PDB file of C-alpha atoms in Angstrom:
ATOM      1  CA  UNK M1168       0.000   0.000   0.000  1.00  0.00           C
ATOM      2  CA  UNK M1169       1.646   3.452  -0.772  1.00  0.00           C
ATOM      3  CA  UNK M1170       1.873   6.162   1.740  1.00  0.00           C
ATOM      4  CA  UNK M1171      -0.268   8.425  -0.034  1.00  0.00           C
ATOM      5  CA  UNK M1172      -2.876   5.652   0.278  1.00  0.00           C
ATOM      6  CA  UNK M1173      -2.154   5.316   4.077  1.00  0.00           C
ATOM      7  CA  UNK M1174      -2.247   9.188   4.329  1.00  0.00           C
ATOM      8  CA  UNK M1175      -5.756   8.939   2.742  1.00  0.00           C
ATOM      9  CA  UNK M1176      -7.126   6.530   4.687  1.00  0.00           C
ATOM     10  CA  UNK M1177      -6.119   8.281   7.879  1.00  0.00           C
ATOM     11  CA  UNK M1178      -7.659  11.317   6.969  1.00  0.00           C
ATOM     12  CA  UNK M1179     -11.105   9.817   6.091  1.00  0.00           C
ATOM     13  CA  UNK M1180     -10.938   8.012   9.476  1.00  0.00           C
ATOM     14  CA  UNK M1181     -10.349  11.265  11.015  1.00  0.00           C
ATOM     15  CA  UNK M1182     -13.170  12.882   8.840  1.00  0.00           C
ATOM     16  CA  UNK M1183     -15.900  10.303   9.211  1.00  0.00           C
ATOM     17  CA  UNK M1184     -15.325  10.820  13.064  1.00  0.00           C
ATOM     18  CA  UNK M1185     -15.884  14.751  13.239  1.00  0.00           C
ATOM     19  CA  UNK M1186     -18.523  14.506  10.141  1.00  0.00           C
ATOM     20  CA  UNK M1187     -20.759  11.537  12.406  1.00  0.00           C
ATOM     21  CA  UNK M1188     -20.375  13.744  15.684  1.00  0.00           C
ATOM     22  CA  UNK M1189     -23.148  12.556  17.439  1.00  0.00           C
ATOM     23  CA  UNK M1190     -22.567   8.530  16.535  1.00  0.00           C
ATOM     24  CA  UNK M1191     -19.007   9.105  17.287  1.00  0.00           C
ATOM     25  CA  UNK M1192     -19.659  10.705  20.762  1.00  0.00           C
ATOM     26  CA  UNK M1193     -22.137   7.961  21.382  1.00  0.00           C
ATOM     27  CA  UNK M1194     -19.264   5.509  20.947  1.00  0.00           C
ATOM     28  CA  UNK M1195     -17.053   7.024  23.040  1.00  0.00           C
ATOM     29  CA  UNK M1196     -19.442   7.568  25.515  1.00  0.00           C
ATOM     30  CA  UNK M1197     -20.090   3.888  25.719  1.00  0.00           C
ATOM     31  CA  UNK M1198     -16.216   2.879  25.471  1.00  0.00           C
ATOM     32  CA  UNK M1199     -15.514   5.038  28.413  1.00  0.00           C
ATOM     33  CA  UNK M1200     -18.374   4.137  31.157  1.00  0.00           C
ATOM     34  CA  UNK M1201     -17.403   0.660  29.917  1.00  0.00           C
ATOM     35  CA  UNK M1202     -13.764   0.397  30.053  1.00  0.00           C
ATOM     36  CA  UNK M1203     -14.124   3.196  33.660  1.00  0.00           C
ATOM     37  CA  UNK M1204     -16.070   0.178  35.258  1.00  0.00           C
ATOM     38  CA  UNK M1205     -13.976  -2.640  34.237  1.00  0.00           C
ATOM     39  CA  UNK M1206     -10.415  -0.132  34.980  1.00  0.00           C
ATOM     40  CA  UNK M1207     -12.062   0.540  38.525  1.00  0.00           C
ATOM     41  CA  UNK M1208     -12.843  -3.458  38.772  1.00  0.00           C
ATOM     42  CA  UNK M1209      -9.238  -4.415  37.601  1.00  0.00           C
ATOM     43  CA  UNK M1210      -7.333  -1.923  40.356  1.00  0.00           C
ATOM     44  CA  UNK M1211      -9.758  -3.347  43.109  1.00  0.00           C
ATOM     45  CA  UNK M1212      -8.710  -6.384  42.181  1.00  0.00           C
ATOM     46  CA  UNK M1213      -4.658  -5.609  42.203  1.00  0.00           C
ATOM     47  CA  UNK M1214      -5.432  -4.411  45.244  1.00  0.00           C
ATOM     48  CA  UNK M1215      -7.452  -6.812  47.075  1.00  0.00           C
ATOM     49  CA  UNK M1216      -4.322  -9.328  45.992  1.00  0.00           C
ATOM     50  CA  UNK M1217      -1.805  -7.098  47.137  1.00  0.00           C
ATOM     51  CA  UNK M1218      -3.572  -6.619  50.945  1.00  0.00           C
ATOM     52  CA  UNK M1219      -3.526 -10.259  51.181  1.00  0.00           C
ATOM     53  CA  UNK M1220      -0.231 -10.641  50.275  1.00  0.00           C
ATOM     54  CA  UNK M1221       0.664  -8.485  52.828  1.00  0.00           C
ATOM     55  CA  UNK M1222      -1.494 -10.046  55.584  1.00  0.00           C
ATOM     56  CA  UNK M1223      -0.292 -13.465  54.440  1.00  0.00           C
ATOM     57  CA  UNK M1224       3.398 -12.111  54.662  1.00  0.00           C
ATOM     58  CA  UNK M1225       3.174 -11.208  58.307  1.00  0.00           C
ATOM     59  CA  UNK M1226       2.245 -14.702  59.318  1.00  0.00           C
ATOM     60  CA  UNK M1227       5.279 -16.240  61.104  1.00  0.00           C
ATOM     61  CA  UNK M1228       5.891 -19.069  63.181  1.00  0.00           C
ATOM     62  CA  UNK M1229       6.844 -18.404  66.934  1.00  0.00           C
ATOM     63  CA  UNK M1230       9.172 -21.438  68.224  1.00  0.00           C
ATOM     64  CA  UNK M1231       9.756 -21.085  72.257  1.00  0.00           C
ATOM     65  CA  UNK M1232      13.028 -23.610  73.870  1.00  0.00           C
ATOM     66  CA  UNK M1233      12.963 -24.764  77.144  1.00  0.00           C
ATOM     67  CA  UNK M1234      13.115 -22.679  79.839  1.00  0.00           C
ATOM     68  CA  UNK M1235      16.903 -24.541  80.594  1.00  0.00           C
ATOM     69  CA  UNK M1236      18.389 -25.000  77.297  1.00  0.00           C
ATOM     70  CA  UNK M1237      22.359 -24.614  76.793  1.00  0.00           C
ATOM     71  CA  UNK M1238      23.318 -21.897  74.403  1.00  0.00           C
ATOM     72  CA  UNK M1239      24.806 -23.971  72.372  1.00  0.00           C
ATOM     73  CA  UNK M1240      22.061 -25.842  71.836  1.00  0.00           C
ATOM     74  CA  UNK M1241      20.274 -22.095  70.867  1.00  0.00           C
ATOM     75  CA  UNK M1242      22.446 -21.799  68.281  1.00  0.00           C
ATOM     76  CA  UNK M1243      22.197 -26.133  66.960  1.00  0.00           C
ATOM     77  CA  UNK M1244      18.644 -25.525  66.504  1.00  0.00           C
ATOM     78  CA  UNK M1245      18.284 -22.107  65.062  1.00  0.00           C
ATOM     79  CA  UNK M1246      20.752 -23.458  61.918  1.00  0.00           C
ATOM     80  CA  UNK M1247      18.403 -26.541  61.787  1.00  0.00           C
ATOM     81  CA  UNK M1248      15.395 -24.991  61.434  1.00  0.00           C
ATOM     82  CA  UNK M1249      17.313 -22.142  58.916  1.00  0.00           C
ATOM     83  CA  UNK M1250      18.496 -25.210  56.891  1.00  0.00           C
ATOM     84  CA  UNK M1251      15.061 -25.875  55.663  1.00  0.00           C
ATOM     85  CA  UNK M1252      14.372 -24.846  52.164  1.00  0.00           C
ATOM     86  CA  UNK M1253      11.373 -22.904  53.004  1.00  0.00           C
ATOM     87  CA  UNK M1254      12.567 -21.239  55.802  1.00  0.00           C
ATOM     88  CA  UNK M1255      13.937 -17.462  54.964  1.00  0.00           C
ATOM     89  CA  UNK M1256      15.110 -16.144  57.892  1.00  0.00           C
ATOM     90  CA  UNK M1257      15.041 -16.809  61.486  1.00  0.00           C
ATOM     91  CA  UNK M1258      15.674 -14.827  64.354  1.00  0.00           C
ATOM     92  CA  UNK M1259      16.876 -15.226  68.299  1.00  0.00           C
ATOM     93  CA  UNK M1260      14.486 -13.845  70.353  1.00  0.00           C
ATOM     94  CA  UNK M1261      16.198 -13.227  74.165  1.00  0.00           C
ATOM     95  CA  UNK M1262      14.490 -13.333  77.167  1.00  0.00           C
ATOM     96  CA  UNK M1263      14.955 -10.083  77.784  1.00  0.00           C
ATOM     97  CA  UNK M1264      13.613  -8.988  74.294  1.00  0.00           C
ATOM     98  CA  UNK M1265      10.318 -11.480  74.982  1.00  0.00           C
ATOM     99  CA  UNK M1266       9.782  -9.585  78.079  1.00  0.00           C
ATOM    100  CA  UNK M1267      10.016  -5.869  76.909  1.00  0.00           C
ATOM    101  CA  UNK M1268       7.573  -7.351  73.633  1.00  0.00           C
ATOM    102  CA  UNK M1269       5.408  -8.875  76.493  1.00  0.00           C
ATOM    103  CA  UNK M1270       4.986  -5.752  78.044  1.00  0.00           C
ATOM    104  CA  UNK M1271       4.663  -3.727  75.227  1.00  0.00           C
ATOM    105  CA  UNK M1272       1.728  -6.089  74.248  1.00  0.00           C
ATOM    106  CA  UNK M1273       0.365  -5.651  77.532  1.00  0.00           C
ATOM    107  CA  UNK M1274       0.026  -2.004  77.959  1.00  0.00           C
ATOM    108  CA  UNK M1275       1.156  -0.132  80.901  1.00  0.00           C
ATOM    109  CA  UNK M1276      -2.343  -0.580  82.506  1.00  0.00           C
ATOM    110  CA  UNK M1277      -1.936  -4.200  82.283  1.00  0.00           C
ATOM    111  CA  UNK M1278       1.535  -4.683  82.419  1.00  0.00           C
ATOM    112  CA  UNK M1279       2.162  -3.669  86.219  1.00  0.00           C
ATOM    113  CA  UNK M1280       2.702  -7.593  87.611  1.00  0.00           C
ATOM    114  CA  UNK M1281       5.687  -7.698  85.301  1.00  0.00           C
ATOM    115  CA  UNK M1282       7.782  -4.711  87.025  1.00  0.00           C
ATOM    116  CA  UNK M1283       8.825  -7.154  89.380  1.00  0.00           C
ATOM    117  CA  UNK M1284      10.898  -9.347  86.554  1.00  0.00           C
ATOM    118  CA  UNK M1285      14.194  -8.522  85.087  1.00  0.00           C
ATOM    119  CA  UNK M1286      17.138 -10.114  83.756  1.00  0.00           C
ATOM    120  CA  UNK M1287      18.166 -12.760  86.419  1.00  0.00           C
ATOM    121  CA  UNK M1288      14.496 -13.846  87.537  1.00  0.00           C
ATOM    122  CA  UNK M1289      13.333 -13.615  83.841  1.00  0.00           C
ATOM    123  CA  UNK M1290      10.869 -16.933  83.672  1.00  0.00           C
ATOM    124  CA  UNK M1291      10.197 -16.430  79.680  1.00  0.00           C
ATOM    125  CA  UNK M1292      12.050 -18.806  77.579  1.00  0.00           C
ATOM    126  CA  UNK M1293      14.717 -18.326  74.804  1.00  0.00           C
ATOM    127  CA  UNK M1294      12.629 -18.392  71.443  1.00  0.00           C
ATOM    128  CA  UNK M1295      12.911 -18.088  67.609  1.00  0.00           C
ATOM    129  CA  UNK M1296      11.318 -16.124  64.972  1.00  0.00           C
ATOM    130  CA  UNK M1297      10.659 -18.196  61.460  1.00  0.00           C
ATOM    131  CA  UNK M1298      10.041 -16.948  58.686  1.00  0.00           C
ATOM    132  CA  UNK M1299       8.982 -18.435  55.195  1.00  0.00           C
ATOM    133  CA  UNK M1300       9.061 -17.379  51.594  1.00  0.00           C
ATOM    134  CA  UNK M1301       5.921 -19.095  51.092  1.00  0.00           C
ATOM    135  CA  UNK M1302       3.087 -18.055  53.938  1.00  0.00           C
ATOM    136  CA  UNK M1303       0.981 -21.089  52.759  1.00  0.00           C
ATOM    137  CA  UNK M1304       3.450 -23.681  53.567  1.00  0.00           C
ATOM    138  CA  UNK M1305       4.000 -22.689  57.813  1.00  0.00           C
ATOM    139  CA  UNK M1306       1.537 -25.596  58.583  1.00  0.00           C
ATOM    140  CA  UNK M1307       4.499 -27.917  56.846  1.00  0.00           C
ATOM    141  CA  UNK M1308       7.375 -25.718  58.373  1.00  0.00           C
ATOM    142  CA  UNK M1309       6.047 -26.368  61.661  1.00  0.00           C
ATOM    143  CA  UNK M1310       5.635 -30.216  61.259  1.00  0.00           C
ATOM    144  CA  UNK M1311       9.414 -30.147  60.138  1.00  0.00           C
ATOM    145  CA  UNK M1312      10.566 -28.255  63.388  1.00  0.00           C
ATOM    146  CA  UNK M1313       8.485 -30.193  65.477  1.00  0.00           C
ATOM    147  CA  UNK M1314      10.182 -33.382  63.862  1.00  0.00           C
ATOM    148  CA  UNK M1315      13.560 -31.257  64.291  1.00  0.00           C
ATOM    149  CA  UNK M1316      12.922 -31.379  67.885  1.00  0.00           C
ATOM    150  CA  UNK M1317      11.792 -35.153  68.149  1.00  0.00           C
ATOM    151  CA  UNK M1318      14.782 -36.234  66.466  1.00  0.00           C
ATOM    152  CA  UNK M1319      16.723 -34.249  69.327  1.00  0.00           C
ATOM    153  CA  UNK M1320      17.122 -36.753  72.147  1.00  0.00           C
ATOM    154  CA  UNK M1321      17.150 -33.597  74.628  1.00  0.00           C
ATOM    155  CA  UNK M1322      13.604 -32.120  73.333  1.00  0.00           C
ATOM    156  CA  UNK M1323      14.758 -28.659  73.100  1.00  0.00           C
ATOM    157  CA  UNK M1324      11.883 -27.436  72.070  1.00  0.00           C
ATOM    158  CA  UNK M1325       9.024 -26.828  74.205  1.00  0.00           C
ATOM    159  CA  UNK M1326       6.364 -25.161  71.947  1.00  0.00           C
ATOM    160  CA  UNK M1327       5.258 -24.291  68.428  1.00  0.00           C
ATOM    161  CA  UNK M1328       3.010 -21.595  67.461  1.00  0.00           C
ATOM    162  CA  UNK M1329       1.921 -19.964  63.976  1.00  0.00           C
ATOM    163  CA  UNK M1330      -2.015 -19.753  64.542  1.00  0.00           C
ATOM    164  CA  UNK M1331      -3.394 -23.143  64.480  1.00  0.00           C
ATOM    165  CA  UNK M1332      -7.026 -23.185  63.185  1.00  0.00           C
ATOM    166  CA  UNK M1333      -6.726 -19.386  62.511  1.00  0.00           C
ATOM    167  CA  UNK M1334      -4.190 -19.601  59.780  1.00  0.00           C
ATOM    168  CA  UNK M1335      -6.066 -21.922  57.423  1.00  0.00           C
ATOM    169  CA  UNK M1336      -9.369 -19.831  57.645  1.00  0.00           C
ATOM    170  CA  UNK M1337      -7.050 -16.834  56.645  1.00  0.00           C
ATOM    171  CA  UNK M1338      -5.517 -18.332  53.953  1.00  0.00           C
ATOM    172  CA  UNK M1339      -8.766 -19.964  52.400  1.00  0.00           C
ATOM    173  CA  UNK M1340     -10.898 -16.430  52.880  1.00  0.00           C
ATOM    174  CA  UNK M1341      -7.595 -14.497  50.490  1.00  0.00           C
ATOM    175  CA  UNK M1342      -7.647 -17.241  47.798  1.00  0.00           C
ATOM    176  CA  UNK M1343     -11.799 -16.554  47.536  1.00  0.00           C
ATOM    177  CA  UNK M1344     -11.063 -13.520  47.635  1.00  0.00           C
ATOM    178  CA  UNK M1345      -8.412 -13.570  44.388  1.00  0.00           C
ATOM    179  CA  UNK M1346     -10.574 -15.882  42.594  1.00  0.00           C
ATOM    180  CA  UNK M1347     -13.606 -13.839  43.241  1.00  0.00           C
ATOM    181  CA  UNK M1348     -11.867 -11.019  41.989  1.00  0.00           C
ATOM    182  CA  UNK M1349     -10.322 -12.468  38.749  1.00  0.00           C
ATOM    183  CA  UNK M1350     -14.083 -14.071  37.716  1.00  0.00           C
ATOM    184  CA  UNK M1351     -15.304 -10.726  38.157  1.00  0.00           C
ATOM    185  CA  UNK M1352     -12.678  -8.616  36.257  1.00  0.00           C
ATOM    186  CA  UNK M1353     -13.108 -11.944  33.467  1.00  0.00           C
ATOM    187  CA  UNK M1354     -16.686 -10.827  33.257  1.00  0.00           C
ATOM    188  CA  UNK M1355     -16.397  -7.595  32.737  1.00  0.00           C
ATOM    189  CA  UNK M1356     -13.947  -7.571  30.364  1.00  0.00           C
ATOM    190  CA  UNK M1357     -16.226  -9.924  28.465  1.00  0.00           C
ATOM    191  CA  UNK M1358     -19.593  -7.706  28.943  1.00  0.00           C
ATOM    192  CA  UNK M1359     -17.362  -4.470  28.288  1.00  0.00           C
ATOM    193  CA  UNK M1360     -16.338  -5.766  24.946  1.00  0.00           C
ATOM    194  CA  UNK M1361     -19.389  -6.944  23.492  1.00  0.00           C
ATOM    195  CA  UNK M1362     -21.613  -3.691  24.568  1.00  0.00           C
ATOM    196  CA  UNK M1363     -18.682  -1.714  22.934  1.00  0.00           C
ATOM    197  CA  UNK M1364     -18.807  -3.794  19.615  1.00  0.00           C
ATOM    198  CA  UNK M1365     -22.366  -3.265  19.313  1.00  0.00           C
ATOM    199  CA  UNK M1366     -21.995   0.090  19.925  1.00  0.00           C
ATOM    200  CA  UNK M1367     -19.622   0.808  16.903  1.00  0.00           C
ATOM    201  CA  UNK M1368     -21.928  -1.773  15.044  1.00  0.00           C
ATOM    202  CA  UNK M1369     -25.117   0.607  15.283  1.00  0.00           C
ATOM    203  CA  UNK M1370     -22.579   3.597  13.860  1.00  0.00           C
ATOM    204  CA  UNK M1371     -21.403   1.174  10.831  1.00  0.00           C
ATOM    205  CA  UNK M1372     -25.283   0.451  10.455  1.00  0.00           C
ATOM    206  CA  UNK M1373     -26.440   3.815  10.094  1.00  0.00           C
ATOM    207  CA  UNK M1374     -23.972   3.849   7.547  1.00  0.00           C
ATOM    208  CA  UNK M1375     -24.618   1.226   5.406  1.00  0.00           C
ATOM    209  CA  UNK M1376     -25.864   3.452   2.638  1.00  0.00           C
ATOM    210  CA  UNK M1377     -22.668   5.277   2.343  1.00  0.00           C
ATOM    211  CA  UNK M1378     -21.056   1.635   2.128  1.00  0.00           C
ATOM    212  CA  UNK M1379     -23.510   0.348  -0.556  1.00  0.00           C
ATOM    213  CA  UNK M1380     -23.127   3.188  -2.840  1.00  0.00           C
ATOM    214  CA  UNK M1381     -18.733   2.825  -2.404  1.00  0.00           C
ATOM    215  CA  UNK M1382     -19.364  -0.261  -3.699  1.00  0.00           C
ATOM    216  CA  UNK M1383     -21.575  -0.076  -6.428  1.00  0.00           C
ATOM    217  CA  UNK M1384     -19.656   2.888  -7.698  1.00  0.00           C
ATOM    218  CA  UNK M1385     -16.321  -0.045  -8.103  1.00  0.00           C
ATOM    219  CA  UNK M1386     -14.575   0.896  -4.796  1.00  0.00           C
ATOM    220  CA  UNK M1387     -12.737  -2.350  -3.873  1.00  0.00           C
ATOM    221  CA  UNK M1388     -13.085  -3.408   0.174  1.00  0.00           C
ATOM    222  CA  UNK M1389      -9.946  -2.372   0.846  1.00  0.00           C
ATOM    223  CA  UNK M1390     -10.335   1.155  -0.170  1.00  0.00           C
ATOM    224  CA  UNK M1391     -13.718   1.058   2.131  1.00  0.00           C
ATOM    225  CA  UNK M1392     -12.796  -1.130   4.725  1.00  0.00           C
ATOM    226  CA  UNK M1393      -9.537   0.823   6.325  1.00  0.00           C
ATOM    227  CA  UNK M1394     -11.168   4.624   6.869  1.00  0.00           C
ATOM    228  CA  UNK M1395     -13.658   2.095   9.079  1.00  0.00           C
ATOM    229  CA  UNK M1396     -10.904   0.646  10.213  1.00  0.00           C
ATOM    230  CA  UNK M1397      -9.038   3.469  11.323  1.00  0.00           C
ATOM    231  CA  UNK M1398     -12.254   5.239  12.499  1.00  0.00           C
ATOM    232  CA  UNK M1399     -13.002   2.940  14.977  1.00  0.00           C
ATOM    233  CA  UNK M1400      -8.856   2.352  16.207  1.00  0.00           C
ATOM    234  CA  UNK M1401      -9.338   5.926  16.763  1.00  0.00           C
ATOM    235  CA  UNK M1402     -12.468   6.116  18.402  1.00  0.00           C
ATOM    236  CA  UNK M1403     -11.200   2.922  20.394  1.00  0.00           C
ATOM    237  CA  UNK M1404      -7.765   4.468  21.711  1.00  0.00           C
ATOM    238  CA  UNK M1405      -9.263   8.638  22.227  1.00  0.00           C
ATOM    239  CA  UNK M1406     -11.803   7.030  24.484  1.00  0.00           C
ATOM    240  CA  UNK M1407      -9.763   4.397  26.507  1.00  0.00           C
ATOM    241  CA  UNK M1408      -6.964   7.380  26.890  1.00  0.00           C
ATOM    242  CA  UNK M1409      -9.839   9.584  28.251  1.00  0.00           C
ATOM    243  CA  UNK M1410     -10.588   6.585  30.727  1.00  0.00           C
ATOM    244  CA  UNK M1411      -7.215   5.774  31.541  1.00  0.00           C
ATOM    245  CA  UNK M1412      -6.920   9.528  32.522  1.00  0.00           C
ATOM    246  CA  UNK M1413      -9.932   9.789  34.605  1.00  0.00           C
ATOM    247  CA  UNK M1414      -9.003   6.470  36.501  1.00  0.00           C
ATOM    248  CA  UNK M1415      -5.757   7.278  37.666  1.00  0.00           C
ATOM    249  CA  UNK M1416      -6.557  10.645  38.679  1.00  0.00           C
ATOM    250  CA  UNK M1417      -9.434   9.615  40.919  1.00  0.00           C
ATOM    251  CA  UNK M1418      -7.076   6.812  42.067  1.00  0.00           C
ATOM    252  CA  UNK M1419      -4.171   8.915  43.191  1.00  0.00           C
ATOM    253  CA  UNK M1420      -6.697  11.121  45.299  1.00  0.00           C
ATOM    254  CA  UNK M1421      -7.985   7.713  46.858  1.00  0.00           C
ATOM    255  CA  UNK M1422      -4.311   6.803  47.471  1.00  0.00           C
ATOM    256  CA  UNK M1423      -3.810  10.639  49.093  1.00  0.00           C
ATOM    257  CA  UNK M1424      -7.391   9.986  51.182  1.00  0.00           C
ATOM    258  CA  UNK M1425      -6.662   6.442  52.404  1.00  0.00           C
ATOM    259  CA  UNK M1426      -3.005   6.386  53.144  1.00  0.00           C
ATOM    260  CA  UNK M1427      -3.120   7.542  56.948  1.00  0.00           C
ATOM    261  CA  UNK M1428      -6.129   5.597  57.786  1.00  0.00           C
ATOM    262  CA  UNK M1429      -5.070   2.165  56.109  1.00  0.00           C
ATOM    263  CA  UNK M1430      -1.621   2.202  57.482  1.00  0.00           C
ATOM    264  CA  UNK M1431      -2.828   2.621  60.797  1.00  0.00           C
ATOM    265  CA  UNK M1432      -4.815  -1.233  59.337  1.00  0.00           C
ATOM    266  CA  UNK M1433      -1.077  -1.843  58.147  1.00  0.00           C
ATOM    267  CA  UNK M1434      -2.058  -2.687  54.866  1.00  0.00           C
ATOM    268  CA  UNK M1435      -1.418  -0.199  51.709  1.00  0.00           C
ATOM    269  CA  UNK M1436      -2.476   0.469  48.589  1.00  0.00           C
ATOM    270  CA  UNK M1437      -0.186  -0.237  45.365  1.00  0.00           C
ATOM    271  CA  UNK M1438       1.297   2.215  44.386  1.00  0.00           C
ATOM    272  CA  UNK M1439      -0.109   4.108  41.569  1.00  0.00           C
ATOM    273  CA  UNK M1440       2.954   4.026  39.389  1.00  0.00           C
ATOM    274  CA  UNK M1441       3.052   0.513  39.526  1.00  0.00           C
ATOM    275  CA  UNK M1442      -0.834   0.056  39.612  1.00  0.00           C
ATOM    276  CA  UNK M1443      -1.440   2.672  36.833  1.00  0.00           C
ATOM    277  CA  UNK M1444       0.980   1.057  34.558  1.00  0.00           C
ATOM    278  CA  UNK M1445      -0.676  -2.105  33.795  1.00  0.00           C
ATOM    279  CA  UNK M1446      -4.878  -0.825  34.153  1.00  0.00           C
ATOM    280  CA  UNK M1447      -3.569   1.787  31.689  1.00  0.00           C
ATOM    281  CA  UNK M1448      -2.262  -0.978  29.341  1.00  0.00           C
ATOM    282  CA  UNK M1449      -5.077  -3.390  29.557  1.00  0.00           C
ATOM    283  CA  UNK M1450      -7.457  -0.323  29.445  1.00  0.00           C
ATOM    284  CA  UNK M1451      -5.759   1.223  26.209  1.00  0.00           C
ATOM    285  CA  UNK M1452      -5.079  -2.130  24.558  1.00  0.00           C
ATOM    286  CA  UNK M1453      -8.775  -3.176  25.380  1.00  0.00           C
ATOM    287  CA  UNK M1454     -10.454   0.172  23.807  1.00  0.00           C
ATOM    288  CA  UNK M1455      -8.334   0.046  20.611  1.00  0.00           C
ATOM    289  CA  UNK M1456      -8.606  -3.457  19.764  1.00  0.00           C
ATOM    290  CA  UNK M1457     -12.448  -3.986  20.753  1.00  0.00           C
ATOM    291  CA  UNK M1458     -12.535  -0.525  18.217  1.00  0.00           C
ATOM    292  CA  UNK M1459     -10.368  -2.315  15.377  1.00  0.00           C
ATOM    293  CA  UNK M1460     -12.522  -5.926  16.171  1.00  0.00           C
ATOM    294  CA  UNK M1461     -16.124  -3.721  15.798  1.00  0.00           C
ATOM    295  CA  UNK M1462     -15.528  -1.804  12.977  1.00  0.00           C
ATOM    296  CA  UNK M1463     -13.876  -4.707  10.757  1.00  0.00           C
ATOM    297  CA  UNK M1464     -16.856  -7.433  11.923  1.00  0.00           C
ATOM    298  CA  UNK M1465     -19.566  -4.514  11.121  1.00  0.00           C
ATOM    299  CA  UNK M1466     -18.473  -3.303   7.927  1.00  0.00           C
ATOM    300  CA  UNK M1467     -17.635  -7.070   6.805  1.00  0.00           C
ATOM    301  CA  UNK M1468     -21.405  -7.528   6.378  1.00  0.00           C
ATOM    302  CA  UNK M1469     -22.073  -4.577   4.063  1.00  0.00           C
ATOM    303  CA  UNK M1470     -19.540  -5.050   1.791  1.00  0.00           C
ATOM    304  CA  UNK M1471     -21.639  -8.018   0.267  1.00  0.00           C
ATOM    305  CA  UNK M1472     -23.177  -5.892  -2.018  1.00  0.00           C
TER     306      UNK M1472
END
């Protein structure tokens, strides 16, 4: 195709647009409250993933020794446990370091009884901190360290804790909660692209005339086909950009609004760089192609002639 062609066909796009103003702005009306509710669906969902992430990420396992074990024996079973393959890190936790966290948990109104403890008469045991790349798998960490500690003919360990019971209702209410949100963002996508198809459908129709005539008069489908074409890549991309604005704008005043009350929650939103990088992608690539796929299917029909 020469450029001169292209050129043409870019400028009857861009015509057929401004000279069907009121078909035009219908489409874009319908791309944009389309693609708005599936962008605000799509950054719920990124960020209903992302909070439990970050509530699965702060589940640890707490490991207490006996009240009397040897140091050395501290140190024996911390590498154990750090030797397993999904253990990332794990930390010493002193006596003196479980008593200031005890007391910090308790409050200074409830905390009172524990004045009378220090150093010497410290009763809390010497425990560890574990944690895991994979939040799913503690359930299995902990089996391991309590087999760890069987193995160990002196029984070093005296307890194992990581939220029995608790845990697995957590972790089965933030996979609902992802699948929930993917089916819905599916579904949307799927509604938002047929309802914008048959919107730039009913502009092709009301044009069918115009087509007709082309090709009676011995314009070849090619020559009719790509203004279409064109005309609805354009409508397709003007709107979604329009969309993609008004999205992230509202979202970075939500991120602004939210930020002190849901880190006090310590959860946090993404970040809208990151966040408004891929809705604007889907959003953009979604509006253009749906534009592209409704014009070509539409005008397909009425160049039977």
């Amino acid at each position: 195709m020469k450029f001169s062609t292209i050129l043409r066909h870019l400028r009857e796009g861009a015509r057929n647009i401004i000279r069907n103003g009121w078909m035009s702005f219908a489409s874009m009306s319908s791309i944009f409250i389309s693609l708005f509710i599936l962008g605000v669906f799509v950054l719920l969902a990124l960020n209903v993933n992302s909070m439990a992430d970050q509530i699965e990420s702060r589940v640890q396992i707490r490991v207490f020794l006996q009240t009397d074990v040897e140091q050395a024996k501290v140190t024996e079973v911390q590498n154990k446990i750090g030797n397993l393959e999904e253990v990332s890190k794990v930390t010493i936790v002193s006596k003196e370091e479980g008593l200031k966290i005890l007391r910090d948990a308790m409050g200074a109104e409830n905390g009172d009884w524990l004045e009378g403890y220090n150093n010497e008469n410290n009763p809390l045991p010497i425990s560890y901190t574990v944690e895991v790349y994979d939040p799913q798998s503690v359930e299995t960490v902990a089996l391991k360290i309590d087999g760890i500690n069987k193995a160990d003919e002196t029984n070093p360990i005296n307890q194992i804790k990581y939220g029995q019971g608790t845990i697995e209702t957590l972790f089965k209410v933030t996979n609902a909660v992802r699948n929930i949100g993917f089916v819905i963002v599916i579904g949307l996508g799927v509604t938002a692209m047929l309802l914008i198809s048959n919107t730039i459908k009913m502009t092709i129709i009301a044009r069918r005339r115009e087509i007709g005539i082309m090709k009676l008069v011995g314009a070849t489908n090619a020559f009719i086909r790509w203004p279409f074409f064109i005309e609805g890549a354009l409508i397709g991309f003007v709107s979604s950009v329009l969309t993609t604005a008004a999205i992230l704008g509202s979202y970075a005043q939500i991120i602004k609004l939210t930020k002190l009350d849901l880190s006090l929650m310590m959860v946090n939103l993404i970040p809208l760089k990151e966040a408004g990088m891929t809705a604007a992608l889907l959003i953009i690539a979604i509006g253009t192609l749906i534009g592209i796929w409704g014009s070509t299917i539409s005008v397909r029909k009425y160049l039977k002639v």
